[in-house]
Amino acid sequence: MDKRQLIYFLSTLFFVFSTFSLRAEVLPIETFIKHGDYLDIKISPDGKHLAGRLRGKDGVALIFINIEQGKIVGGTRAFGGGDIHSVAWVSDERVIYEIAERRPGHDSKFSTGELFGINIDNSKAKYLYGYRAGDKRTGSRLFTKDDNYSSLEVLNVLPKDKKHILIIEYPWEQQGNYWYDRRSRSAIISKLNIYSGKKKKIEFIPYNNVSALADDNGNVNFIRWQTKDNKFLSAYRKKNKQEWQMLSQSLGIDDDIKPVAISRDSTKAYFEVAEGDAGLTNVYELDFAEGGLVKVFNNTESNINNWIYDPHSLKPVVGVAYPDKTQYYYTDSDSNVVKNHKKLVKAFKGQDIFFTSRTRDGKLILVRVESDINPGEYYLYNTESKKAQLAWINKSWVDPRLMRPVKHIAFNARDGIKIKGFLTLPEVKGGKKSPLVVLVHGGPHGIRDYWQYDDEVQLLANRGYAVLQINFRGSGGYGNKFEDMGNRQWGSGIINDILDGTQYIFKTEAIDANRACIFGASYGGYASLMAAVREPDTFKCSIGYVGIYDLELMYSKGDIPDLWGGEAYLQKVLGHDQQQLREFSPVNYADQIKAAVMLIHGEEDLRAPLIHAKKMRKALKRAGKEPKWLLYGDSGHGVWSMRNRKDLYSRLIKFLDKHIGQDVAIPAAKAQ
């Protein structure tokens, strides 16, 4: 390990980025397309070791670092060429981890649903759970265990039990020669031995796509599940083996709210609740003795997306929301967690602060710091000395001083709805106006853009393009009402927001309105083509990446109809009006597109099957507008491998340069 990897042992002061900027330069494309090297770390309960996921040439490995010595003392790799997918401490000396592997026809890696255990000195390494648990070829001596054709989630590490954890199992569904985790079968609660892998089934949960909450004593108190018609319901019981009762029966609260935490002493519970006319998500506390819900965070402007809890009580004390830049809400000014968080926010001014793990005694906190130009760093913060040490750097090759800042914007759409978004401007000399790329996020429901470091945004800005990101109606984070506004508006209201935002930027920023392109993936790919249909003269080029172009196929092609509640979801967001589905499908209006088109797709895409891109390409050809065609045979819903990513983004930049680059002579728009 080199000095940069161990820099946290040399740093004892807060790290603050230089305020000066380096001269703009075109950076190698690898700067923006490489997957992260130092991925994430977690501190052991006793504060003596760090467990980190580190990417190398052979995949993602797990390493253990002795903090005092500054030395790697152990580690492991996933067998079979996989990656270490996630890691969790279950005691002072032991972690459990999952792996991810490539599947046939895909260049990305997916979790296999398997669980392994290992000590910090590499002893007692065991295959604990998974579909190959009984396979001698894994090298495990536990081949007498049963294979588990299912995935799992850890419900509780059971701090009073040194050998077991409580898990929930999600049985897979077989179709042909493949198994799928569709959450369409009843879940199972089990206790798993973290040393032997032996498992004891506790009970079945008779619902589909269920989540659960358990206390430190192993009582599964809450469950939440999805019905076939895409509704969510919750139930409660005080102890195991008792009958489940709907929340309205047992606690006198709404059945559809989401349980999210139980206090350490099991006297309180916490719920996510959509409140007010806007349906903003907030956290509410329920005292079992007193009854009634009490709001935890006040005066919020957008959803509470996350929170930091007090380690002693497990009460949420810092709320995190993203109306534009990150906002924090504090509930208890006497809490040490609140005091320490406020100190760090002040020290790392202008950056986001989140506590990711901490020691049992609370003396050491692992803090993640990130921003629009900083991909992320981890610091060890000593709550007694009030000092922080740099511990880990995500994307260590990225120099934040060479990245471009992201500013938030807001405008009123044509129907008066307030829409927010972000704009990233390249460095421009001589007062020139910048060409624009409208980068459309996927979803479109529940997904959104954030004020954060984004590789695509920074690549485009580094190549001289302004980048506009719009959180159109339907996007997440602004309440249920705003999200529901996008229902059955895929080709109308949402596209209006994108087009209105583009015109707003033309009028208010130093943007060349004659040099605009629109680009997005998944729904963003759809929107890129639909916007070019709706306003043919606005964009000189349109790039659809793993997009959906024929909405009538949504009910018969792809994996969404096969998911539990999938068809009801489509009915909610798209509807069954065949005329509207046709009107909202860009494949039917290829003759109206004036923009140059690039279509990018993975041959093994299950979410947006290749038939969408093939039909769009055929329609464009028939209209005499041959699109630029990029097909990746070993990719699915997005390109993952470095080889393919370098090819994709190199070609994409050339396509942009050809059609809206600074040196392209584009005649002025004709007067209307």
Tab-separated table of N, CA and C in Angstrom, residues 64-145:
chain	number	residue	atom	x	y	z
A	64	PHE	N	-8.256	-5.397	5.797
A	64	PHE	CA	-8.347	-4.965	7.186
A	64	PHE	C	-7.102	-4.168	7.536
A	65	ILE	N	-7.283	-3.022	8.166
A	65	ILE	CA	-6.180	-2.136	8.526
A	65	ILE	C	-6.195	-1.921	10.034
A	66	ASN	N	-5.061	-2.167	10.648
A	66	ASN	CA	-4.884	-1.838	12.058
A	66	ASN	C	-4.636	-0.342	12.161
A	67	ILE	N	-5.508	0.376	12.832
A	67	ILE	CA	-5.442	1.835	12.854
A	67	ILE	C	-4.187	2.323	13.568
A	68	GLU	N	-3.873	1.748	14.703
A	68	GLU	CA	-2.721	2.211	15.479
A	68	GLU	C	-1.409	1.962	14.746
A	69	GLN	N	-1.289	0.797	14.111
A	69	GLN	CA	-0.044	0.443	13.430
A	69	GLN	C	0.031	1.008	12.017
A	70	GLY	N	-1.087	1.321	11.450
A	70	GLY	CA	-1.104	1.791	10.070
A	70	GLY	C	-0.720	0.711	9.085
A	71	LYS	N	-1.125	-0.529	9.362
A	71	LYS	CA	-0.723	-1.670	8.536
A	71	LYS	C	-1.940	-2.499	8.130
A	72	ILE	N	-1.848	-3.069	6.926
A	72	ILE	CA	-2.840	-4.060	6.519
A	72	ILE	C	-2.541	-5.357	7.261
A	73	VAL	N	-3.535	-5.889	7.971
A	73	VAL	CA	-3.314	-7.089	8.781
A	73	VAL	C	-4.107	-8.289	8.271
A	74	GLY	N	-4.895	-8.094	7.242
A	74	GLY	CA	-5.666	-9.207	6.694
A	74	GLY	C	-6.485	-8.751	5.508
A	75	GLY	N	-7.198	-9.696	4.923
A	75	GLY	CA	-8.035	-9.368	3.778
A	75	GLY	C	-8.361	-10.602	2.978
A	76	THR	N	-9.244	-10.446	2.018
A	76	THR	CA	-9.639	-11.585	1.196
A	76	THR	C	-10.207	-11.086	-0.124
A	77	ARG	N	-10.314	-12.005	-1.065
A	77	ARG	CA	-10.968	-11.741	-2.347
A	77	ARG	C	-12.151	-12.680	-2.503
A	78	ALA	N	-13.081	-12.306	-3.359
A	78	ALA	CA	-14.201	-13.186	-3.667
A	78	ALA	C	-13.721	-14.304	-4.583
A	79	PHE	N	-14.191	-15.511	-4.332
A	79	PHE	CA	-13.772	-16.601	-5.209
A	79	PHE	C	-14.460	-16.488	-6.565
A	80	GLY	N	-13.861	-17.080	-7.565
A	80	GLY	CA	-14.465	-17.133	-8.891
A	80	GLY	C	-14.419	-15.835	-9.661
A	81	GLY	N	-13.529	-14.904	-9.274
A	81	GLY	CA	-13.412	-13.661	-10.025
A	81	GLY	C	-14.477	-12.636	-9.709
A	82	GLY	N	-15.186	-12.806	-8.594
A	82	GLY	CA	-16.212	-11.840	-8.225
A	82	GLY	C	-15.641	-10.649	-7.473
A	83	ASP	N	-16.539	-9.802	-7.030
A	83	ASP	CA	-16.176	-8.623	-6.235
A	83	ASP	C	-16.764	-8.749	-4.835
A	84	ILE	N	-16.058	-8.197	-3.849
A	84	ILE	CA	-16.667	-8.016	-2.538
A	84	ILE	C	-17.723	-6.929	-2.690
A	85	HIS	N	-18.967	-7.265	-2.367
A	85	HIS	CA	-20.089	-6.380	-2.684
A	85	HIS	C	-20.492	-5.491	-1.517
A	86	SER	N	-20.506	-6.023	-0.318
A	86	SER	CA	-20.853	-5.245	0.866
A	86	SER	C	-20.204	-5.890	2.079
A	87	VAL	N	-19.954	-5.083	3.109
A	87	VAL	CA	-19.245	-5.556	4.301
A	87	VAL	C	-19.930	-4.995	5.538
A	88	ALA	N	-20.033	-5.809	6.603
A	88	ALA	CA	-20.607	-5.343	7.871
A	88	ALA	C	-19.881	-6.011	9.034
A	89	TRP	N	-19.529	-5.221	10.033
A	89	TRP	CA	-18.936	-5.763	11.258
A	89	TRP	C	-20.031	-6.428	12.078
A	90	VAL	N	-19.742	-7.649	12.587
A	90	VAL	CA	-20.681	-8.327	13.484
A	90	VAL	C	-20.069	-8.542	14.869
A	91	SER	N	-18.790	-8.266	15.023
A	91	SER	CA	-18.119	-8.275	16.325
A	91	SER	C	-16.828	-7.486	16.175
A	92	ASP	N	-16.029	-7.422	17.233
A	92	ASP	CA	-14.777	-6.671	17.171
A	92	ASP	C	-13.779	-7.280	16.209
A	93	GLU	N	-13.890	-8.587	15.967
A	93	GLU	CA	-12.878	-9.252	15.148
A	93	GLU	C	-13.441	-9.906	13.888
A	94	ARG	N	-14.750	-9.802	13.657
A	94	ARG	CA	-15.336	-10.547	12.535
A	94	ARG	C	-16.256	-9.661	11.698
A	95	VAL	N	-16.211	-9.906	10.380
A	95	VAL	CA	-17.138	-9.252	9.452
A	95	VAL	C	-17.864	-10.309	8.642
A	96	ILE	N	-19.010	-9.924	8.121
A	96	ILE	CA	-19.700	-10.712	7.105
A	96	ILE	C	-19.716	-9.892	5.828
A	97	TYR	N	-19.683	-10.576	4.681
A	97	TYR	CA	-19.664	-9.845	3.418
A	97	TYR	C	-20.400	-10.614	2.341
A	98	GLU	N	-20.906	-9.880	1.369
A	98	GLU	CA	-21.541	-10.444	0.184
A	98	GLU	C	-20.601	-10.296	-1.003
A	99	ILE	N	-20.862	-11.038	-2.068
A	99	ILE	CA	-20.072	-10.907	-3.286
A	99	ILE	C	-20.988	-10.609	-4.468
A	100	ALA	N	-20.394	-10.089	-5.525
A	100	ALA	CA	-21.101	-9.842	-6.782
A	100	ALA	C	-20.327	-10.509	-7.904
A	101	GLU	N	-21.027	-11.078	-8.876
A	101	GLU	CA	-20.389	-11.765	-9.996
A	101	GLU	C	-21.062	-11.376	-11.305
A	102	ARG	N	-20.348	-11.570	-12.380
A	102	ARG	CA	-20.936	-11.354	-13.702
A	102	ARG	C	-21.908	-12.471	-14.025
A	103	ARG	N	-22.963	-12.094	-14.707
A	103	ARG	CA	-23.928	-13.073	-15.188
A	103	ARG	C	-23.800	-13.197	-16.695
A	104	PRO	N	-24.209	-14.335	-17.247
A	104	PRO	CA	-24.100	-14.512	-18.697
A	104	PRO	C	-24.776	-13.375	-19.461
A	105	GLY	N	-24.037	-12.807	-20.430
A	105	GLY	CA	-24.594	-11.755	-21.267
A	105	GLY	C	-24.489	-10.366	-20.684
A	106	HIS	N	-23.863	-10.203	-19.509
A	106	HIS	CA	-23.749	-8.893	-18.877
A	106	HIS	C	-22.297	-8.590	-18.571
A	107	ASP	N	-21.918	-7.327	-18.718
A	107	ASP	CA	-20.553	-6.954	-18.334
A	107	ASP	C	-20.496	-6.355	-16.942
A	108	SER	N	-21.655	-6.115	-16.323
A	108	SER	CA	-21.673	-5.628	-14.940
A	108	SER	C	-21.828	-6.812	-13.991
A	109	LYS	N	-21.588	-6.538	-12.706
A	109	LYS	CA	-21.669	-7.585	-11.703
A	109	LYS	C	-22.864	-7.342	-10.792
A	110	PHE	N	-23.485	-8.436	-10.357
A	110	PHE	CA	-24.680	-8.369	-9.524
A	110	PHE	C	-24.457	-9.189	-8.264
A	111	SER	N	-25.124	-8.788	-7.183
A	111	SER	CA	-25.057	-9.557	-5.955
A	111	SER	C	-25.609	-10.959	-6.180
A	112	THR	N	-24.918	-11.945	-5.635
A	112	THR	CA	-25.332	-13.337	-5.811
A	112	THR	C	-26.241	-13.823	-4.693
A	113	GLY	N	-26.484	-12.976	-3.686
A	113	GLY	CA	-27.306	-13.391	-2.566
A	113	GLY	C	-26.585	-14.261	-1.569
A	114	GLU	N	-25.255	-14.343	-1.676
A	114	GLU	CA	-24.457	-15.212	-0.805
A	114	GLU	C	-23.811	-14.406	0.313
A	115	LEU	N	-23.535	-15.075	1.416
A	115	LEU	CA	-22.949	-14.422	2.575
A	115	LEU	C	-21.754	-15.227	3.075
A	116	PHE	N	-20.682	-14.506	3.410
A	116	PHE	CA	-19.443	-15.111	3.881
A	116	PHE	C	-19.033	-14.450	5.191
A	117	GLY	N	-18.202	-15.125	5.955
A	117	GLY	CA	-17.679	-14.559	7.182
A	117	GLY	C	-16.183	-14.766	7.270
A	118	ILE	N	-15.480	-13.813	7.905
A	118	ILE	CA	-14.033	-13.926	8.056
A	118	ILE	C	-13.589	-13.042	9.224
A	119	ASN	N	-12.534	-13.469	9.914
A	119	ASN	CA	-11.951	-12.663	10.979
A	119	ASN	C	-10.873	-11.750	10.419
A	120	ILE	N	-10.473	-10.745	11.199
A	120	ILE	CA	-9.518	-9.755	10.707
A	120	ILE	C	-8.146	-10.355	10.410
A	121	ASP	N	-7.822	-11.501	11.029
A	121	ASP	CA	-6.537	-12.150	10.750
A	121	ASP	C	-6.674	-13.257	9.710
A	122	ASN	N	-7.804	-13.250	8.973
A	122	ASN	CA	-8.112	-14.223	7.922
A	122	ASN	C	-8.467	-15.607	8.456
A	123	SER	N	-8.633	-15.741	9.752
A	123	SER	CA	-9.026	-17.036	10.303
A	123	SER	C	-10.536	-17.207	10.240
A	124	LYS	N	-10.963	-18.458	10.373
A	124	LYS	CA	-12.374	-18.829	10.445
A	124	LYS	C	-13.165	-18.295	9.247
A	125	ALA	N	-12.541	-18.367	8.069
A	125	ALA	CA	-13.230	-17.960	6.844
A	125	ALA	C	-14.266	-19.025	6.470
A	126	LYS	N	-15.501	-18.623	6.302
A	126	LYS	CA	-16.577	-19.569	6.027
A	126	LYS	C	-17.555	-19.035	4.984
A	127	TYR	N	-18.026	-19.946	4.164
A	127	TYR	CA	-19.173	-19.683	3.295
A	127	TYR	C	-20.400	-19.941	4.161
A	128	LEU	N	-21.161	-18.891	4.454
A	128	LEU	CA	-22.242	-18.994	5.420
A	128	LEU	C	-23.604	-19.267	4.804
A	129	TYR	N	-23.857	-18.694	3.641
A	129	TYR	CA	-25.218	-18.738	3.110
A	129	TYR	C	-25.186	-18.502	1.611
A	130	GLY	N	-26.013	-19.248	0.866
A	130	GLY	CA	-26.126	-18.988	-0.558
A	130	GLY	C	-26.432	-20.224	-1.366
A	131	TYR	N	-26.580	-20.028	-2.659
A	131	TYR	CA	-27.004	-21.127	-3.522
A	131	TYR	C	-25.902	-22.149	-3.758
A	132	ARG	N	-24.665	-21.830	-3.349
A	132	ARG	CA	-23.566	-22.795	-3.462
A	132	ARG	C	-23.054	-23.221	-2.089
A	133	ALA	N	-23.856	-22.994	-1.066
A	133	ALA	CA	-23.416	-23.319	0.292
A	133	ALA	C	-23.142	-24.807	0.456
A	134	GLY	N	-23.806	-25.639	-0.323
A	134	GLY	CA	-23.584	-27.079	-0.225
A	134	GLY	C	-22.667	-27.623	-1.297
A	135	ASP	N	-21.950	-26.756	-1.981
A	135	ASP	CA	-21.091	-27.149	-3.099
A	135	ASP	C	-19.658	-27.262	-2.627
A	136	LYS	N	-19.058	-28.442	-2.717
A	136	LYS	CA	-17.684	-28.648	-2.274
A	136	LYS	C	-16.698	-27.820	-3.083
A	137	ARG	N	-17.059	-27.445	-4.299
A	137	ARG	CA	-16.113	-26.726	-5.161
A	137	ARG	C	-15.803	-25.328	-4.654
A	138	THR	N	-16.608	-24.815	-3.731
A	138	THR	CA	-16.326	-23.489	-3.184
A	138	THR	C	-15.138	-23.502	-2.244
A	139	GLY	N	-14.709	-24.691	-1.844
A	139	GLY	CA	-13.614	-24.775	-0.895
A	139	GLY	C	-14.109	-24.801	0.537
A	140	SER	N	-15.394	-24.613	0.736
A	140	SER	CA	-15.945	-24.652	2.080
A	140	SER	C	-16.060	-26.095	2.546
A	141	ARG	N	-15.822	-26.325	3.807
A	141	ARG	CA	-15.980	-27.652	4.378
A	141	ARG	C	-17.391	-27.843	4.917
A	142	LEU	N	-18.230	-26.864	4.645
A	142	LEU	CA	-19.593	-26.918	5.144
A	142	LEU	C	-20.554	-27.450	4.086
A	143	PHE	N	-20.078	-28.442	3.293
A	143	PHE	CA	-20.902	-28.903	2.183
A	143	PHE	C	-22.108	-29.711	2.644
A	144	THR	N	-22.213	-29.984	3.940
A	144	THR	CA	-23.403	-30.665	4.444
A	144	THR	C	-24.575	-29.703	4.613
A	145	LYS	N	-24.308	-28.398	4.534
A	145	LYS	CA	-25.391	-27.421	4.613
A	145	LYS	C	-26.220	-27.466	3.338
